[in-house]
GROMACS .gro file of N, CA and C in nm:
model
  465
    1UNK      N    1   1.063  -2.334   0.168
    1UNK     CA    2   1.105  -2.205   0.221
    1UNK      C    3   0.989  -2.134   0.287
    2UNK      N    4   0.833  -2.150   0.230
    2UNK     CA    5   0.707  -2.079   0.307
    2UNK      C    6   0.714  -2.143   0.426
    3UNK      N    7   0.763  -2.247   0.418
    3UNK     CA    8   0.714  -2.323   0.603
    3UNK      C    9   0.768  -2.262   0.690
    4UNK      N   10   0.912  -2.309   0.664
    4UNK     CA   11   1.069  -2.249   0.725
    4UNK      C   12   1.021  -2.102   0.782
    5UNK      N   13   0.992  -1.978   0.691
    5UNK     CA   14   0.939  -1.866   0.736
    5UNK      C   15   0.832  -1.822   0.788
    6UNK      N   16   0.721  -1.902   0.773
    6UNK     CA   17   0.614  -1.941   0.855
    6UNK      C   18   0.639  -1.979   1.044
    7UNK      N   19   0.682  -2.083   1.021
    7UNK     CA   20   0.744  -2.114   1.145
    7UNK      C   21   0.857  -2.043   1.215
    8UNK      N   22   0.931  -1.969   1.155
    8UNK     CA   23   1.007  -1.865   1.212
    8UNK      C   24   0.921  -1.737   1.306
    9UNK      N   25   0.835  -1.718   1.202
    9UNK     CA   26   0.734  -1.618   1.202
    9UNK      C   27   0.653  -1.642   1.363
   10UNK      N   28   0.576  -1.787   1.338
   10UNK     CA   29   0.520  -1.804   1.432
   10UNK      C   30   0.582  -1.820   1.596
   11UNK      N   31   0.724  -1.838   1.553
   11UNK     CA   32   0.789  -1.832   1.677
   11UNK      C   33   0.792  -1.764   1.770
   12UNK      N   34   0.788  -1.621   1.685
   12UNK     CA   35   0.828  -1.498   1.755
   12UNK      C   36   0.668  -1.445   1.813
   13UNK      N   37   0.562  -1.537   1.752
   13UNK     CA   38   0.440  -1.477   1.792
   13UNK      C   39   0.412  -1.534   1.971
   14UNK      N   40   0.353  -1.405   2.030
   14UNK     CA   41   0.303  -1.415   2.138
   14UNK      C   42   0.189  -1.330   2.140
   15UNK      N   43   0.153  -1.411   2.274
   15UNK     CA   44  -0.005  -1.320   2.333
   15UNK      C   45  -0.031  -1.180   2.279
   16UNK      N   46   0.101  -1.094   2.306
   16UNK     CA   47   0.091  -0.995   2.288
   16UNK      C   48   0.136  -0.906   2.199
   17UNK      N   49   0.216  -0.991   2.078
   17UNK     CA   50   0.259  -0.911   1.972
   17UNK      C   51   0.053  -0.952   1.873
   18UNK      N   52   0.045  -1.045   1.916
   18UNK     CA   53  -0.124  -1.065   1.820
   18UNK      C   54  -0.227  -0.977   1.863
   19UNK      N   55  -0.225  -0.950   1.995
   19UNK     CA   56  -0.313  -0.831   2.059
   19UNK      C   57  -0.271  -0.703   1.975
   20UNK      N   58  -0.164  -0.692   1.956
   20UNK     CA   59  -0.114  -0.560   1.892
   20UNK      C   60  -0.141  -0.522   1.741
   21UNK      N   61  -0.084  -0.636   1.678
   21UNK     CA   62  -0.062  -0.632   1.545
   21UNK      C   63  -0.207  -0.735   1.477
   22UNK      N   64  -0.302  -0.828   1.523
   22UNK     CA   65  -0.406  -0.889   1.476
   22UNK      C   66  -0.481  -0.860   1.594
   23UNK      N   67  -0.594  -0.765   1.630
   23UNK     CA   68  -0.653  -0.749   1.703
   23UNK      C   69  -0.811  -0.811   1.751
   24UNK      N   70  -0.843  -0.802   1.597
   24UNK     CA   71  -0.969  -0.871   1.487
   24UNK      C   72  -0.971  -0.984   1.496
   25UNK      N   73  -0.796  -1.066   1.528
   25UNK     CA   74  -0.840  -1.215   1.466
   25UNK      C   75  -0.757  -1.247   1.305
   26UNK      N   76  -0.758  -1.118   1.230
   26UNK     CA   77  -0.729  -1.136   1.053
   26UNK      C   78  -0.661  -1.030   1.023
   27UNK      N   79  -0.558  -1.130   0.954
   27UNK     CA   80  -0.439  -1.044   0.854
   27UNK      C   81  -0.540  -0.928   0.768
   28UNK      N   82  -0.642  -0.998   0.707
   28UNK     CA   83  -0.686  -0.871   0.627
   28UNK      C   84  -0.762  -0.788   0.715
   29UNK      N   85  -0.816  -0.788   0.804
   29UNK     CA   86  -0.858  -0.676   0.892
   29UNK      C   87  -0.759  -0.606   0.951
   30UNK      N   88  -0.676  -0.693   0.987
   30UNK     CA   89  -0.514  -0.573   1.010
   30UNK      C   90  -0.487  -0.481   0.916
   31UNK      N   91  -0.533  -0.525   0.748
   31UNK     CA   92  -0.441  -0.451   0.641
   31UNK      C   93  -0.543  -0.356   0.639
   32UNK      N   94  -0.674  -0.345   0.641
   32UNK     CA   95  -0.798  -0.270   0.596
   32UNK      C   96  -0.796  -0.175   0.720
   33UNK      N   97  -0.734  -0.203   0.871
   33UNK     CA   98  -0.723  -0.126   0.941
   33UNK      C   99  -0.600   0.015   0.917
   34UNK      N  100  -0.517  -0.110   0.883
   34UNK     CA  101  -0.385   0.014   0.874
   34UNK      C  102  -0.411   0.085   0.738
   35UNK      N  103  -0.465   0.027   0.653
   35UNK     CA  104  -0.507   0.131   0.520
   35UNK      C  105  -0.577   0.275   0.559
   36UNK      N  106  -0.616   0.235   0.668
   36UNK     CA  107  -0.705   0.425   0.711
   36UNK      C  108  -0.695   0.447   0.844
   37UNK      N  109  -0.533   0.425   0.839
   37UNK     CA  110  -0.480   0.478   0.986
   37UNK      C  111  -0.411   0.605   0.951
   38UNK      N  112  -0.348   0.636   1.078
   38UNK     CA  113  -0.276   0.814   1.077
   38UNK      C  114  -0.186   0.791   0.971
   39UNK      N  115  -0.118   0.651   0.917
   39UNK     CA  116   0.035   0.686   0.841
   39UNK      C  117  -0.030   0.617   0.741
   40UNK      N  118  -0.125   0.612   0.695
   40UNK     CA  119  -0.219   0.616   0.581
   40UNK      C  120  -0.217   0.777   0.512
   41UNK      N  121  -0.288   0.803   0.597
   41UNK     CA  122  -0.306   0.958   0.570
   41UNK      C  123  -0.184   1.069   0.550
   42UNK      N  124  -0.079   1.026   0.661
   42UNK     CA  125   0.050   1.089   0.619
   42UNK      C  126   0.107   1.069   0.499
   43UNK      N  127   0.124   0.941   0.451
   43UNK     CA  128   0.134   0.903   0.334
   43UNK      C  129   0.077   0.970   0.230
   44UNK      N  130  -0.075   0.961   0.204
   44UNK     CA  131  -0.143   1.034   0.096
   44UNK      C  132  -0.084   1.161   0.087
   45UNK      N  133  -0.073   1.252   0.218
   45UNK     CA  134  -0.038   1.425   0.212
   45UNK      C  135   0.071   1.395   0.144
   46UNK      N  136   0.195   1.353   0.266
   46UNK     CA  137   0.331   1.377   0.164
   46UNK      C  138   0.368   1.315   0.002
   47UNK      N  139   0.272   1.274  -0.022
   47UNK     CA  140   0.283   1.231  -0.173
   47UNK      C  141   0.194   1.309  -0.286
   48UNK      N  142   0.116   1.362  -0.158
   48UNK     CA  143   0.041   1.503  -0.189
   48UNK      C  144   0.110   1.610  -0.285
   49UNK      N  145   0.158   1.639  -0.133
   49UNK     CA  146   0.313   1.740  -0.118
   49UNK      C  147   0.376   1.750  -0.263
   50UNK      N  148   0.430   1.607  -0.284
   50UNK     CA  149   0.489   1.588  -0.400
   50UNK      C  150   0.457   1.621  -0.510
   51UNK      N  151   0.357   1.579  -0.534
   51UNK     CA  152   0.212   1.576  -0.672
   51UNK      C  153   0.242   1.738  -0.677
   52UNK      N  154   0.219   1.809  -0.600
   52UNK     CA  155   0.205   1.961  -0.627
   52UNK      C  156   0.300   2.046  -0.625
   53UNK      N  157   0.431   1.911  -0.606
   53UNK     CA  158   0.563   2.039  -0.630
   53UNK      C  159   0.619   1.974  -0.797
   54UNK      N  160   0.569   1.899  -0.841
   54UNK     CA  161   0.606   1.823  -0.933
   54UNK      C  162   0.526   1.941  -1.019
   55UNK      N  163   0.371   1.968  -1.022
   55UNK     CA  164   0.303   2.042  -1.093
   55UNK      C  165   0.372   2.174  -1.109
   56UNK      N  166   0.395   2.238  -0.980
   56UNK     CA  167   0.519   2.345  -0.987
   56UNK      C  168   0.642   2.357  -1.054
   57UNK      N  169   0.680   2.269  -1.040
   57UNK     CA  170   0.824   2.238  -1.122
   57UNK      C  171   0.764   2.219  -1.300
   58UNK      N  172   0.643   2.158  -1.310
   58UNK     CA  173   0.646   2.166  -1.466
   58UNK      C  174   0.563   2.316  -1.474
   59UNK      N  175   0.487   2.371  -1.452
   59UNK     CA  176   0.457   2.497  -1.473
   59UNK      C  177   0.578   2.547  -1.512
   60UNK      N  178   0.704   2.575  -1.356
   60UNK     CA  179   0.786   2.661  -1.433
   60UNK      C  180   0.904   2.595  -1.542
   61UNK      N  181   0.925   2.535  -1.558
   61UNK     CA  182   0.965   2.441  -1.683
   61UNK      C  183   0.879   2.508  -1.837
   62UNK      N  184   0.784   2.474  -1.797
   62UNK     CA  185   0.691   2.530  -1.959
   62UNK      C  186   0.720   2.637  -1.974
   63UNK      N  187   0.739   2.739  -1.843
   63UNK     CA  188   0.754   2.885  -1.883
   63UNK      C  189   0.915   2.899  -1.903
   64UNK      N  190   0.969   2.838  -1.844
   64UNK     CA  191   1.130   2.853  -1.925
   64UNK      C  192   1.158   2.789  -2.071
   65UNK      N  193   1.099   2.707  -2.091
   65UNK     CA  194   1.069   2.653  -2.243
   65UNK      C  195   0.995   2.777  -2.338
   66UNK      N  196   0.910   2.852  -2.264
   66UNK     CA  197   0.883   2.946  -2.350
   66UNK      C  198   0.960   3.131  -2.357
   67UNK      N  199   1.008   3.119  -2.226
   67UNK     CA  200   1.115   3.194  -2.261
   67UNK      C  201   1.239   3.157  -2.343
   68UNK      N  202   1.294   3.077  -2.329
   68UNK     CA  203   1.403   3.045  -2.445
   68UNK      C  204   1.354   3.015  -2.602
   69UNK      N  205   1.241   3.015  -2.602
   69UNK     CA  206   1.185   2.994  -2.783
   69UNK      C  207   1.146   3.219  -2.794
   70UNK      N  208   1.089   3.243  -2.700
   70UNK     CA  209   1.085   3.400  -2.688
   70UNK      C  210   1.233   3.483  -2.730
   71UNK      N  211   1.341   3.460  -2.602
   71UNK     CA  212   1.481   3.484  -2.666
   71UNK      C  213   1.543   3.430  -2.786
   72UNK      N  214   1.493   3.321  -2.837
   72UNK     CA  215   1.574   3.254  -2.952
   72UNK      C  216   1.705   3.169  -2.877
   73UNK      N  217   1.662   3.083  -2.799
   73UNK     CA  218   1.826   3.004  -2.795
   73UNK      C  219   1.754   2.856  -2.805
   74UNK      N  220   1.767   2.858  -2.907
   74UNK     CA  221   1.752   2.691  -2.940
   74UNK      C  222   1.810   2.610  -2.856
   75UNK      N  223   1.986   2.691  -2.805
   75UNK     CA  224   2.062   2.524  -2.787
   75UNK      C  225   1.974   2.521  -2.585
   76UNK      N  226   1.949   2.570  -2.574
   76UNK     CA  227   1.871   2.571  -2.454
   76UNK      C  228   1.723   2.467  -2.450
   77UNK      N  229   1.669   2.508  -2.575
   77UNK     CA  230   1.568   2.436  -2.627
   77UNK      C  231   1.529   2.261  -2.575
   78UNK      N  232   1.642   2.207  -2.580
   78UNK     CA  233   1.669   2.051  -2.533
   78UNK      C  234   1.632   2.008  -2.441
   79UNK      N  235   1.704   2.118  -2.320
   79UNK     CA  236   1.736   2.126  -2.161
   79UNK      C  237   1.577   2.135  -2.147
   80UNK      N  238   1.519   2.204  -2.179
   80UNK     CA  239   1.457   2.247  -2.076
   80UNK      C  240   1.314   2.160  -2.152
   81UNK      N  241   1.319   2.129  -2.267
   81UNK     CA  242   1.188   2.032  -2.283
   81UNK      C  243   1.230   1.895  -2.217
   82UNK      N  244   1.313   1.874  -2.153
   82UNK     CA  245   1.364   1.731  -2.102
   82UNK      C  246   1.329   1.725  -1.966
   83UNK      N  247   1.337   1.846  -1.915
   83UNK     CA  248   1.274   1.942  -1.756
   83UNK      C  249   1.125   1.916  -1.757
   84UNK      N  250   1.100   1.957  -1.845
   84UNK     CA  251   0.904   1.924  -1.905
   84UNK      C  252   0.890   1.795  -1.872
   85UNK      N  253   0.955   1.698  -1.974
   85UNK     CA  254   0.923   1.556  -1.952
   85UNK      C  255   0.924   1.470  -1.827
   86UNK      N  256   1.011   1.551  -1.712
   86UNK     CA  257   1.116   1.442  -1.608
   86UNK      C  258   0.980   1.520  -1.531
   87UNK      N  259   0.927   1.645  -1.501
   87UNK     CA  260   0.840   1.674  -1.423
   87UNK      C  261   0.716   1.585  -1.469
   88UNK      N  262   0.685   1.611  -1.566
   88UNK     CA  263   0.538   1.543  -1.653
   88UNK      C  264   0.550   1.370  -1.600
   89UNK      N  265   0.672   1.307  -1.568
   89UNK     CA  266   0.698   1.181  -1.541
   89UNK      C  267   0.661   1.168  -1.386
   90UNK      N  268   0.708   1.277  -1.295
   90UNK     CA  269   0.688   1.250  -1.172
   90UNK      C  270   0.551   1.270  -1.145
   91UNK      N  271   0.425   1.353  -1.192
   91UNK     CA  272   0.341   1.358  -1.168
   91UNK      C  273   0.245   1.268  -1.228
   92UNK      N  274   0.295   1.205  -1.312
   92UNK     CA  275   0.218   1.080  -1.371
   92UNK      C  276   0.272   0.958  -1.228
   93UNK      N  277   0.329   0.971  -1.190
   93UNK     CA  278   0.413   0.872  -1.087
   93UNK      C  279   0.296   0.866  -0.999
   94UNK      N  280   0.357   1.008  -0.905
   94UNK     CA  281   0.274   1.060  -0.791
   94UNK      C  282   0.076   1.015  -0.833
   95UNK      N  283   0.042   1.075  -0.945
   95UNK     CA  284  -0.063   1.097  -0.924
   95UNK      C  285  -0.147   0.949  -0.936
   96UNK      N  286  -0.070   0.843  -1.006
   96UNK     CA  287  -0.116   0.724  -0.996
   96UNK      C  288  -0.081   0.682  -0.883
   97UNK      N  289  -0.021   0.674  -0.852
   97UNK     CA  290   0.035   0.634  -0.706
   97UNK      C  291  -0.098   0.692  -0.552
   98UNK      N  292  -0.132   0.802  -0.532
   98UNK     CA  293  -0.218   0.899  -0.514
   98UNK      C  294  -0.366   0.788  -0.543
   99UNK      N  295  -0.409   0.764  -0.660
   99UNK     CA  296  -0.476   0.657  -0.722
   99UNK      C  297  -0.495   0.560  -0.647
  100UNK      N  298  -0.411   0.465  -0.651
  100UNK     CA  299  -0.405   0.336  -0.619
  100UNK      C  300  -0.399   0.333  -0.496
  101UNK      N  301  -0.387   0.430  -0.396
  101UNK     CA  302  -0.382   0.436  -0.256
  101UNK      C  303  -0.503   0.453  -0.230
  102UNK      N  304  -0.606   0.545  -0.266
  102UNK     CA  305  -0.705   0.585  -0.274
  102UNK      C  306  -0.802   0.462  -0.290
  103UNK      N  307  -0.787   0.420  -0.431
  103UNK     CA  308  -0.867   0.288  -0.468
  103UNK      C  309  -0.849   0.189  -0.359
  104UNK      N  310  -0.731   0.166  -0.323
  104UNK     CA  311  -0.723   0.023  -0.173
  104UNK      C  312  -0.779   0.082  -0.071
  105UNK      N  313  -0.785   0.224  -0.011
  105UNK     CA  314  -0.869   0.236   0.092
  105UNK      C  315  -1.012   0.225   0.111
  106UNK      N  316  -1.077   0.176   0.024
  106UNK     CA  317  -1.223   0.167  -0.021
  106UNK      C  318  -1.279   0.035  -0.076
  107UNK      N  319  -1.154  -0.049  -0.058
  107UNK     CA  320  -1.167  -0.201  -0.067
  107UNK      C  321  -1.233  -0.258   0.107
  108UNK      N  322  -1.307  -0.336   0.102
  108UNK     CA  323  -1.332  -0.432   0.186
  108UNK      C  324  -1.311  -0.568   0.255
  109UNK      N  325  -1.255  -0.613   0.360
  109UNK     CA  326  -1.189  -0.741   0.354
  109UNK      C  327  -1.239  -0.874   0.244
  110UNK      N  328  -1.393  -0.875   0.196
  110UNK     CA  329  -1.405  -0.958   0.044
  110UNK      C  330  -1.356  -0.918  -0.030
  111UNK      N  331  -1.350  -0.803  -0.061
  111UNK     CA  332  -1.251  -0.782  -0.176
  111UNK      C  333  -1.129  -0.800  -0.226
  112UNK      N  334  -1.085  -0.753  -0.037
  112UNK     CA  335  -0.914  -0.841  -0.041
  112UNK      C  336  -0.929  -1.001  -0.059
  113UNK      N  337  -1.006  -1.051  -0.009
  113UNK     CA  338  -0.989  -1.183   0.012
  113UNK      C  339  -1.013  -1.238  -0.137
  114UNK      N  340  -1.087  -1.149  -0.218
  114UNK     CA  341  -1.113  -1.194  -0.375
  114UNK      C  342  -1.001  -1.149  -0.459
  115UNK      N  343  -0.874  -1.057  -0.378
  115UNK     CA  344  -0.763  -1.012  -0.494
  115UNK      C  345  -0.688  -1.123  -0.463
  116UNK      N  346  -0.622  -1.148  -0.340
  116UNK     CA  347  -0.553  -1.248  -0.262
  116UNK      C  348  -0.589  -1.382  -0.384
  117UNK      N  349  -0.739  -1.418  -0.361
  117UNK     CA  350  -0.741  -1.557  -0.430
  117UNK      C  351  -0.710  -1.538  -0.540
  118UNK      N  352  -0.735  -1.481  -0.612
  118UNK     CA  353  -0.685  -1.456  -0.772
  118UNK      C  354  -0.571  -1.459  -0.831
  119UNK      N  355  -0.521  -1.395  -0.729
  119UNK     CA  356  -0.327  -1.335  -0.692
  119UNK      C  357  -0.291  -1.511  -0.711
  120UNK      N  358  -0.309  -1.599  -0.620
  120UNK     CA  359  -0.266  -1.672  -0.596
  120UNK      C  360  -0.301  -1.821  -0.652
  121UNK      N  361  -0.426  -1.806  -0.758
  121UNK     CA  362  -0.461  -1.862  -0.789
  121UNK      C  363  -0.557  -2.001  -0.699
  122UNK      N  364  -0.654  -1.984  -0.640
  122UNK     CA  365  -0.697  -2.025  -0.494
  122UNK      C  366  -0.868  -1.967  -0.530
  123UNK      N  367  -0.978  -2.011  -0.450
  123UNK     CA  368  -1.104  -2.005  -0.438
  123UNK      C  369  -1.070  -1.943  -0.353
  124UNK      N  370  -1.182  -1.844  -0.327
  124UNK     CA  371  -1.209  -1.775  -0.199
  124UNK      C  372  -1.251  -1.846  -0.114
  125UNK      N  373  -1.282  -1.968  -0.062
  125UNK     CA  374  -1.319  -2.051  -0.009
  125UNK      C  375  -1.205  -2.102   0.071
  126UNK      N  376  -1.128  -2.127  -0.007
  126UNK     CA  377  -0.930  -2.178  -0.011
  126UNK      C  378  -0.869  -2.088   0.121
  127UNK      N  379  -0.881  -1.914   0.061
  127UNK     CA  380  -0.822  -1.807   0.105
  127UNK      C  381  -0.915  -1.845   0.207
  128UNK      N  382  -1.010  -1.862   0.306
  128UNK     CA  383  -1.122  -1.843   0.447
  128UNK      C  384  -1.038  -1.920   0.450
  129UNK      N  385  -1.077  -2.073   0.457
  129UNK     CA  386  -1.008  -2.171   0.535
  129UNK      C  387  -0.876  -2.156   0.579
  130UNK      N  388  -0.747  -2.094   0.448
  130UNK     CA  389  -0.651  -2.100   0.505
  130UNK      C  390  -0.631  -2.034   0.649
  131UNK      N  391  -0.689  -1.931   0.615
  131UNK     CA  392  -0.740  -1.758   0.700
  131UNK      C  393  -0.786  -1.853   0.862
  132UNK      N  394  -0.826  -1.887   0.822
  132UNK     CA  395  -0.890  -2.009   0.989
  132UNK      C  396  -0.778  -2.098   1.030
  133UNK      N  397  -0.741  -2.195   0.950
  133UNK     CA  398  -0.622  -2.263   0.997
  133UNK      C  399  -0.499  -2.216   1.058
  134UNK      N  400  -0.473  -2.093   1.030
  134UNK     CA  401  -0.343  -2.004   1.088
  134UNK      C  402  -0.421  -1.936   1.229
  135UNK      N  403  -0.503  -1.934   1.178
  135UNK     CA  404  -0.629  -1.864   1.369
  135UNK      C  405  -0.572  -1.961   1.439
  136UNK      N  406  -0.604  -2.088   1.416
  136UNK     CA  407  -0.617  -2.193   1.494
  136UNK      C  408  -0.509  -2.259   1.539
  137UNK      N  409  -0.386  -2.215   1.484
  137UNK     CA  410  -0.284  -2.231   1.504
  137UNK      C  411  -0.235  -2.174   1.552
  138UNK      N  412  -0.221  -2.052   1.591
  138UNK     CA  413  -0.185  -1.924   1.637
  138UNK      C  414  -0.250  -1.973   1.824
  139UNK      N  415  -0.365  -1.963   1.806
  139UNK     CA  416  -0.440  -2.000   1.925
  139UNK      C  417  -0.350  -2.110   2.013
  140UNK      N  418  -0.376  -2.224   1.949
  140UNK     CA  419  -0.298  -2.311   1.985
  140UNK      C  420  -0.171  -2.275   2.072
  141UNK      N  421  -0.072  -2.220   1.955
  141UNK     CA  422   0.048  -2.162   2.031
  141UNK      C  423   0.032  -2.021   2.154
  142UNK      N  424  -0.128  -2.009   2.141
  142UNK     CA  425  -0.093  -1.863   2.268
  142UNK      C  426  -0.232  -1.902   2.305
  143UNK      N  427  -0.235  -2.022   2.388
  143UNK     CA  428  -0.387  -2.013   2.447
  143UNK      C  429  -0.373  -1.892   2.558
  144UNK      N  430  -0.535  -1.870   2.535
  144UNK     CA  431  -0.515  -1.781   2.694
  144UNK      C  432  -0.582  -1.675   2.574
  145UNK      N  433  -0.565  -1.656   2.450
  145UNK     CA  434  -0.590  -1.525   2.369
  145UNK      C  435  -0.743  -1.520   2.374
  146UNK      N  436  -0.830  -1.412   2.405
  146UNK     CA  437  -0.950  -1.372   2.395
  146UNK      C  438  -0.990  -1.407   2.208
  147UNK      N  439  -1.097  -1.457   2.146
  147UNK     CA  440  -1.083  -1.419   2.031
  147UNK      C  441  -1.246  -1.421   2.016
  148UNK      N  442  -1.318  -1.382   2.129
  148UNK     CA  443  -1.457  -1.437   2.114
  148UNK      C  444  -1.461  -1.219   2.061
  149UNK      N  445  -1.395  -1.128   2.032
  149UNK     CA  446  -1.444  -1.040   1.981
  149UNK      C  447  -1.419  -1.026   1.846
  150UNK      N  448  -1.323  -1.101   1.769
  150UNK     CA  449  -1.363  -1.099   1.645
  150UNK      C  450  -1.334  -1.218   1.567
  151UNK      N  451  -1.362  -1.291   1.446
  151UNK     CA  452  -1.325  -1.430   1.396
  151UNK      C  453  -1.211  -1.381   1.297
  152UNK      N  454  -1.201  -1.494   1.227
  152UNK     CA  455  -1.060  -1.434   1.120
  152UNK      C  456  -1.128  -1.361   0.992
  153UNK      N  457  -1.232  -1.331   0.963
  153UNK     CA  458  -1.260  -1.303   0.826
  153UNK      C  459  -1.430  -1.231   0.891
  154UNK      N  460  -1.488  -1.174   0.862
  154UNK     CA  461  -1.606  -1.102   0.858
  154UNK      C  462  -1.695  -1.184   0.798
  155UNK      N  463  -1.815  -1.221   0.789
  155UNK     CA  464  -1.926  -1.322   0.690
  155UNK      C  465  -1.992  -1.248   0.663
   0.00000   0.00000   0.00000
């Protein structure tokens, strides 16, 4: 099934969808590019956004939890510590999330190339070569492509 979609894949590749989308030469320089592009950054805000309406929403949550222990209505009591929790959940969401976006933008194509091998169980050695063989294949199918400005992987 990897071939099958491989070769599907490569079908649709031309001169100019690789100029566009592999500019470098490498999948992971594509990913390390788009990691700290504009919809990188849009991303972080509106999840931003989120993070701080989530904090809002449990602020006022705590304070309606403490108005209903103030009035005395227990049967209210339930509701609204469950309001606490579902906010306290989204900002644990958001804010790891927030995290892990953060942490991948500060990765380096070795680094990817050292999660990749691991991921996949593979030498980093494995992950280059493959990383070259799909260059070279690619080429193949679109001679004519400039690639003397970047190789597939950084050294």
């Amino acid at each position: 099934m990897e071939v099958q979609n491989r070769e599907l894949y490569l079908q649709h590749m031309n001169d100019e969808y690789r100029r566009k989308h592999y500019p470098e030469g490498s999948v992971f320089m594509a990913h390390k590019k788009a990691q700290k592009g504009v919809n990188a950054g849009l991303n972080l805000f509106i999840i931003g956004v989120f993070l701080a309406g989530s904090v809002a929403g449990l602020v006022w949550s705590i304070n309606r939890v403490l108005e209903f222990i103030r009035d005395e209505q227990e049967d209210m009591l339930g509701v609204g510590i469950g309001i606490c929790v579902f906010f306290l959940l989204l900002i644990l969401g958001f804010g790891t999330l927030i995290f892990v976006m953060i942490k991948g933008v500060g990765k380096s194509v070795d680094d990817w190339i050292r999660i990749v091998a691991k991921t996949g169980g593979l030498s980093e050695q494995e992950v280059r070569e493959s990383a070259r063989a799909l260059q070279e294949e690619l080429l193949s199918r679109c001679p004519g492509i400039d690639t003397a400005g970047g190789a597939v992987l950084a050294e």
